[in-house]
Amino acid sequence: MKIAVYPGSFDPITNGHLDIIKRASKVFDKVIVSILVNSSKTPCFEMEERRALIERVMGDLPNVEVDCFEGLLVNYVRKKGAHVIIKGLRAISDFEYEFQMALANTKIAPDIETLFMMTNQEYSYLSSSIVKELASLGGSLEGLVPDEIMQDIIDKVREHEERLKKR
Ligand SMILES: Nc1ncnc2c1ncn2[C@@H]1O[C@H](COP(=O)(O)OP(=O)(O)OP(=O)(O)O)[C@@H](O)[C@H]1O
Ligand SMILES: [Mg+2]
């Protein structure tokens, strides 16, 4: 069985992520969307909130599951019985960092392959950070995140900001 891991912070999931998930699910027998815990960034959405949002918009993709991980990615990938790491590639900005990461991972785990999927042109500028920034400034998220989670994202981003202000 060809299993692939699609890692990220998904803070929150966007239409760009969803597009990669759907396309990857057609290429692999199983895709594990793996939410990174304890990244250097402080997330806006709690782990379980991020998971719930992903599960709500995944629809009925039978071969996709959501999981979380911390620590070294290649160790986690092996533990899951996977051999492929999927990364989305947007503009040039993603390239340098991802290129380094992929080479470093190959060095420490030659049995694991990193596969890059080119962004959909429509989403080439889209990131979780942009979504959070727009939500906090009152901009529209139409077309950037799935409709069914749009309001939850706006509410959470505002709540998070209020909490930070009170500190
Ligand atoms: N619009 C997009 N098109 C294609 N791939 C994407 C897109 N957004 C994110 N990805 C990919 O999804 C994976 C997870 O990314 P990540 O969780 O960092 O999301 P992000 O949108 O870049 O968020 P942040 O702004 O917090 O960095 C990475 O491989 C990233 O390249
Ligand atoms: Mg990113």
Coordinates of N, CA and C in Angstrom, one line a residue, residues 8-153:
G8 N 1.9 19.7 8.1 CA 1.8 21.1 8.1 C 1.3 21.6 9.4
S9 N 1.2 22.9 9.5 CA 0.5 23.4 10.8 C -1.0 23.5 10.6
F10 N -1.4 23.8 9.4 CA -2.9 23.9 9.1 C -3.6 24.8 10.2
D11 N -3.1 26.0 10.3 CA -3.5 26.9 11.4 C -4.2 28.1 10.8
P12 N -5.3 28.0 10.2 CA -6.2 26.9 9.9 C -6.0 26.4 8.5
I13 N -6.7 25.3 8.2 CA -6.7 24.7 6.8 C -7.3 25.8 5.8
T14 N -6.7 25.8 4.6 CA -7.2 26.7 3.6 C -7.6 25.9 2.3
N15 N -8.1 26.6 1.3 CA -8.5 25.9 0.1 C -7.2 25.4 -0.6
G16 N -6.1 26.1 -0.4 CA -4.8 25.6 -1.0 C -4.4 24.2 -0.4
H17 N -4.6 24.1 0.9 CA -4.3 22.8 1.5 C -5.3 21.7 1.0
L18 N -6.5 22.1 1.0 CA -7.6 21.1 0.6 C -7.3 20.6 -0.8
D19 N -6.9 21.5 -1.7 CA -6.6 21.2 -3.1 C -5.5 20.1 -3.1
I20 N -4.5 20.3 -2.3 CA -3.3 19.4 -2.3 C -3.8 18.0 -1.8
I21 N -4.6 18.1 -0.7 CA -5.1 16.8 -0.1 C -6.0 16.0 -1.1
K22 N -6.8 16.7 -1.8 CA -7.7 16.0 -2.8 C -6.9 15.4 -3.9
R23 N -5.9 16.2 -4.4 CA -5.1 15.7 -5.5 C -4.2 14.5 -5.1
A24 N -3.6 14.6 -3.9 CA -2.8 13.6 -3.4 C -3.6 12.3 -3.1
S25 N -4.8 12.4 -2.8 CA -5.7 11.3 -2.5 C -5.9 10.4 -3.7
K26 N -5.7 11.1 -4.9 CA -5.9 10.4 -6.1 C -4.7 9.6 -6.6
V27 N -3.5 10.0 -6.0 CA -2.3 9.4 -6.4 C -1.8 8.3 -5.4
F28 N -2.3 8.4 -4.2 CA -1.8 7.4 -3.2 C -3.0 6.6 -2.6
D29 N -2.7 5.4 -2.1 CA -3.7 4.6 -1.5 C -4.2 5.2 -0.3
K30 N -3.3 5.8 0.5 CA -3.7 6.5 1.7 C -2.9 7.7 1.9
V31 N -3.6 8.8 2.3 CA -2.9 10.1 2.7 C -3.2 10.4 4.1
I32 N -2.1 10.7 4.9 CA -2.3 11.1 6.3 C -2.0 12.5 6.4
V33 N -3.0 13.3 6.7 CA -2.8 14.8 6.9 C -2.3 14.9 8.3
S34 N -1.0 15.3 8.5 CA -0.4 15.3 9.8 C -0.2 16.7 10.4
I35 N -0.9 17.0 11.4 CA -0.7 18.3 12.0 C 0.5 18.4 13.0
L36 N 1.3 19.3 12.7 CA 2.5 19.5 13.5 C 2.2 20.2 14.8
V37 N 2.5 19.5 15.9 CA 2.4 20.0 17.2 C 3.7 20.6 17.7
N38 N 3.7 21.7 18.5 CA 4.9 22.2 19.0 C 5.8 22.8 17.9
S39 N 5.3 23.4 16.9 CA 6.2 24.1 16.0 C 6.7 25.3 16.7
S40 N 7.6 26.0 16.0 CA 8.2 27.2 16.7 C 7.1 28.3 16.7
K41 N 6.1 28.2 15.7 CA 5.1 29.2 15.7 C 4.1 28.9 16.8
T42 N 3.5 30.0 17.5 CA 2.5 29.8 18.4 C 1.2 29.7 17.6
P43 N 0.4 28.6 17.7 CA -0.7 28.6 16.8 C -1.9 29.4 17.3
C44 N -2.8 29.8 16.4 CA -4.0 30.5 16.8 C -5.1 29.5 17.2
F45 N -5.1 28.4 16.4 CA -6.1 27.3 16.7 C -5.5 26.2 17.4
E46 N -6.2 25.7 18.5 CA -5.7 24.6 19.2 C -5.6 23.4 18.3
M47 N -4.8 22.4 18.7 CA -4.6 21.2 18.0 C -6.0 20.5 17.6
E48 N -6.9 20.4 18.6 CA -8.1 19.7 18.3 C -9.0 20.5 17.4
E49 N -8.9 21.9 17.5 CA -9.7 22.7 16.6 C -9.2 22.6 15.2
R50 N -7.9 22.5 15.0 CA -7.4 22.4 13.7 C -7.8 21.0 13.1
R51 N -7.8 20.0 13.9 CA -8.2 18.7 13.4 C -9.7 18.7 13.0
A52 N -10.5 19.3 13.9 CA -11.9 19.3 13.6 C -12.3 20.0 12.3
L53 N -11.5 21.2 12.1 CA -11.8 21.9 10.9 C -11.4 21.1 9.6
I54 N -10.3 20.4 9.7 CA -9.9 19.6 8.6 C -10.9 18.5 8.3
E55 N -11.3 17.8 9.4 CA -12.3 16.7 9.2 C -13.6 17.2 8.7
R56 N -14.0 18.4 9.0 CA -15.3 18.9 8.5 C -15.3 19.2 7.0
V57 N -14.1 19.6 6.5 CA -14.1 20.0 5.1 C -13.6 18.9 4.2
M58 N -13.1 17.8 4.7 CA -12.5 16.7 3.9 C -13.5 16.0 3.1
G59 N -14.8 16.1 3.6 CA -15.8 15.4 2.9 C -15.7 13.9 3.0
D60 N -16.0 13.3 1.9 CA -16.0 11.8 2.0 C -14.8 11.2 1.2
L61 N -13.6 11.7 1.5 CA -12.5 11.1 0.9 C -12.1 9.9 1.8
P62 N -12.4 8.7 1.3 CA -12.3 7.5 2.1 C -10.8 7.1 2.4
N63 N -9.9 7.6 1.7 CA -8.5 7.2 1.9 C -7.6 8.3 2.6
V64 N -8.3 9.3 3.2 CA -7.5 10.3 3.9 C -7.8 10.3 5.4
E65 N -6.8 10.3 6.2 CA -7.0 10.4 7.6 C -6.2 11.6 8.2
V66 N -6.7 12.1 9.4 CA -6.0 13.2 10.0 C -5.3 12.7 11.3
D67 N -4.1 13.2 11.5 CA -3.4 12.8 12.7 C -2.5 13.9 13.1
C68 N -1.8 13.8 14.3 CA -0.9 14.9 14.7 C 0.4 14.2 15.0
F69 N 1.5 15.0 15.0 CA 2.8 14.5 15.4 C 3.7 15.6 15.9
E70 N 4.7 15.1 16.7 CA 5.7 16.1 17.1 C 7.1 15.4 16.9
G71 N 8.1 16.1 16.9 CA 9.4 15.5 16.8 C 9.8 15.4 15.3
L72 N 10.8 14.5 15.1 CA 11.4 14.4 13.8 C 10.4 13.8 12.8
L73 N 10.2 14.5 11.7 CA 9.2 14.1 10.7 C 9.4 12.7 10.2
V74 N 10.7 12.4 9.8 CA 11.0 11.1 9.1 C 10.7 9.9 10.1
N75 N 10.9 10.1 11.4 CA 10.6 9.1 12.3 C 9.1 8.8 12.3
Y76 N 8.4 9.9 12.3 CA 6.9 9.7 12.3 C 6.4 9.0 11.1
V77 N 7.0 9.4 9.9 CA 6.6 8.9 8.6 C 6.9 7.4 8.6
R78 N 8.0 7.0 9.1 CA 8.3 5.5 9.2 C 7.4 4.8 10.1
K79 N 7.1 5.4 11.3 CA 6.1 4.8 12.2 C 4.8 4.5 11.6
K80 N 4.4 5.4 10.6 CA 3.1 5.3 10.0 C 3.1 4.3 8.8
G81 N 4.3 3.8 8.5 CA 4.4 2.8 7.4 C 4.4 3.5 6.1
A82 N 4.7 4.8 6.1 CA 4.7 5.6 4.8 C 6.1 5.8 4.3
H83 N 6.2 6.1 3.0 CA 7.6 6.3 2.4 C 7.6 7.6 1.7
V84 N 6.5 8.3 1.7 CA 6.5 9.6 0.9 C 6.0 10.7 1.8
I85 N 6.7 11.9 1.7 CA 6.3 13.1 2.3 C 5.8 14.0 1.2
I86 N 4.6 14.5 1.3 CA 4.0 15.5 0.3 C 4.2 16.9 0.8
K87 N 4.7 17.7 -0.1 CA 4.8 19.2 0.2 C 4.1 19.9 -0.9
G88 N 3.4 21.0 -0.6 CA 2.9 21.9 -1.6 C 3.9 22.9 -1.9
L89 N 4.0 23.3 -3.2 CA 4.9 24.3 -3.6 C 4.2 25.5 -4.2
R90 N 4.4 26.6 -3.6 CA 3.8 27.8 -4.1 C 4.8 28.6 -4.9
A91 N 5.1 29.8 -4.5 CA 6.0 30.6 -5.3 C 7.5 30.2 -5.0
I92 N 8.4 31.0 -5.4 CA 9.8 30.8 -5.2 C 10.1 30.8 -3.7
S93 N 9.3 31.5 -3.0 CA 9.6 31.6 -1.5 C 9.5 30.3 -0.8
D94 N 8.7 29.4 -1.2 CA 8.7 28.0 -0.6 C 9.9 27.2 -1.0
F95 N 10.5 27.5 -2.2 CA 11.4 26.6 -2.7 C 12.7 26.4 -1.9
E96 N 13.3 27.5 -1.5 CA 14.6 27.4 -0.9 C 14.5 26.6 0.4
Y97 N 13.6 26.9 1.2 CA 13.4 26.2 2.5 C 13.1 24.7 2.3
E98 N 12.2 24.5 1.4 CA 11.7 23.1 1.1 C 12.8 22.3 0.5
F99 N 13.6 22.9 -0.3 CA 14.7 22.3 -1.0 C 15.7 21.8 0.0
Q100 N 16.0 22.7 1.0 CA 17.0 22.3 2.1 C 16.4 21.2 2.9
M101 N 15.1 21.3 3.3 CA 14.5 20.3 4.1 C 14.5 18.9 3.4
A102 N 14.1 18.9 2.2 CA 14.1 17.7 1.4 C 15.4 17.0 1.4
L103 N 16.5 17.8 1.1 CA 17.8 17.3 1.0 C 18.3 16.7 2.4
A104 N 18.0 17.5 3.5 CA 18.3 17.1 4.8 C 17.6 15.8 5.2
N105 N 16.4 15.7 4.8 CA 15.6 14.5 5.1 C 16.1 13.3 4.3
T106 N 16.6 13.5 3.1 CA 17.1 12.4 2.3 C 18.4 11.9 2.9
K107 N 19.2 12.8 3.5 CA 20.4 12.5 4.1 C 20.2 11.6 5.3
I108 N 19.2 11.9 6.1 CA 19.0 11.1 7.3 C 18.1 10.0 7.1
A109 N 17.3 10.0 6.0 CA 16.4 8.9 5.8 C 16.2 8.7 4.3
P110 N 17.2 8.0 3.7 CA 17.2 7.8 2.2 C 16.0 7.0 1.7
D111 N 15.4 6.3 2.6 CA 14.3 5.5 2.2 C 13.0 6.3 2.0
I112 N 13.0 7.5 2.4 CA 11.8 8.4 2.4 C 11.9 9.4 1.3
E113 N 10.9 9.5 0.4 CA 11.0 10.4 -0.7 C 10.1 11.6 -0.4
T114 N 10.6 12.8 -0.8 CA 9.7 14.0 -0.7 C 9.2 14.3 -2.0
L115 N 7.9 14.5 -2.1 CA 7.2 14.7 -3.4 C 6.6 16.1 -3.4
F116 N 6.9 16.9 -4.3 CA 6.3 18.3 -4.4 C 5.1 18.3 -5.3
M117 N 4.0 18.9 -4.8 CA 2.9 19.1 -5.7 C 2.7 20.6 -6.0
M118 N 2.7 21.0 -7.2 CA 2.6 22.4 -7.6 C 1.2 22.9 -7.1
T119 N 1.2 24.1 -6.6 CA 0.0 24.8 -6.2 C -1.0 24.9 -7.4
N120 N -2.2 25.0 -7.1 CA -3.2 25.4 -8.1 C -3.0 26.9 -8.3
Q121 N -3.0 27.3 -9.5 CA -2.8 28.7 -9.8 C -3.6 29.7 -9.0
E122 N -4.9 29.2 -8.8 CA -5.9 30.0 -8.1 C -5.4 30.3 -6.6
Y123 N -4.6 29.4 -6.1 CA -4.2 29.5 -4.7 C -2.8 29.8 -4.5
S124 N -2.1 30.2 -5.5 CA -0.7 30.4 -5.4 C -0.2 31.4 -4.4
Y125 N -1.1 32.3 -4.0 CA -0.7 33.3 -3.0 C -1.3 33.0 -1.6
L126 N -2.0 31.9 -1.5 CA -2.8 31.7 -0.3 C -2.0 30.9 0.8
S127 N -2.1 31.5 2.0 CA -1.5 30.8 3.2 C -2.4 31.0 4.4
S128 N -2.2 30.2 5.4 CA -2.9 30.3 6.7 C -2.7 31.7 7.2
S129 N -1.4 32.2 7.1 CA -1.1 33.6 7.6 C -2.0 34.6 7.0
I130 N -2.1 34.5 5.6 CA -2.9 35.5 4.9 C -4.4 35.4 5.4
V131 N -4.8 34.2 5.5 CA -6.2 34.0 6.0 C -6.4 34.7 7.3
K132 N -5.5 34.5 8.3 CA -5.6 35.1 9.6 C -5.6 36.6 9.6
E133 N -4.7 37.1 8.7 CA -4.5 38.5 8.6 C -5.8 39.2 8.0
L134 N -6.4 38.5 7.0 CA -7.6 39.1 6.4 C -8.7 39.0 7.4
A135 N -8.8 37.9 8.1 CA -9.9 37.7 9.1 C -9.8 38.8 10.2
S136 N -8.6 39.1 10.6 CA -8.4 40.0 11.7 C -8.7 41.5 11.2
L137 N -8.5 41.7 9.9 CA -8.7 43.1 9.4 C -10.1 43.3 8.8
G138 N -10.9 42.2 8.9 CA -12.3 42.3 8.3 C -12.4 42.1 6.8
G139 N -11.4 41.5 6.2 CA -11.4 41.2 4.8 C -12.2 40.0 4.5
S140 N -12.7 39.8 3.3 CA -13.5 38.6 3.0 C -12.6 37.4 2.8
L141 N -13.1 36.2 3.3 CA -12.4 35.0 3.1 C -13.0 34.1 2.0
E142 N -13.9 34.7 1.3 CA -14.6 34.1 0.2 C -13.6 33.4 -0.8
G143 N -13.7 32.1 -1.0 CA -12.9 31.4 -2.0 C -11.5 31.0 -1.4
L144 N -11.2 31.5 -0.2 CA -9.9 31.2 0.4 C -10.0 30.0 1.3
V145 N -11.1 29.9 2.0 CA -11.3 28.7 2.9 C -12.7 28.2 2.6
P146 N -13.0 26.9 2.9 CA -14.3 26.4 2.6 C -15.4 27.2 3.3
D147 N -16.5 27.4 2.6 CA -17.6 28.2 3.2 C -18.1 27.7 4.5
E148 N -18.1 26.4 4.7 CA -18.7 25.9 6.0 C -17.9 26.1 7.2
I149 N -16.6 26.5 7.0 CA -15.8 26.8 8.2 C -15.4 28.3 8.3
M150 N -15.9 29.1 7.3 CA -15.5 30.5 7.2 C -15.8 31.3 8.5
Q151 N -17.0 31.2 9.0 CA -17.4 32.0 10.1 C -16.6 31.5 11.4
D152 N -16.4 30.2 11.5 CA -15.7 29.7 12.7 C -14.3 30.3 12.7
I153 N -13.7 30.4 11.5 CA -12.3 30.9 11.4 C -12.3 32.4 11.8

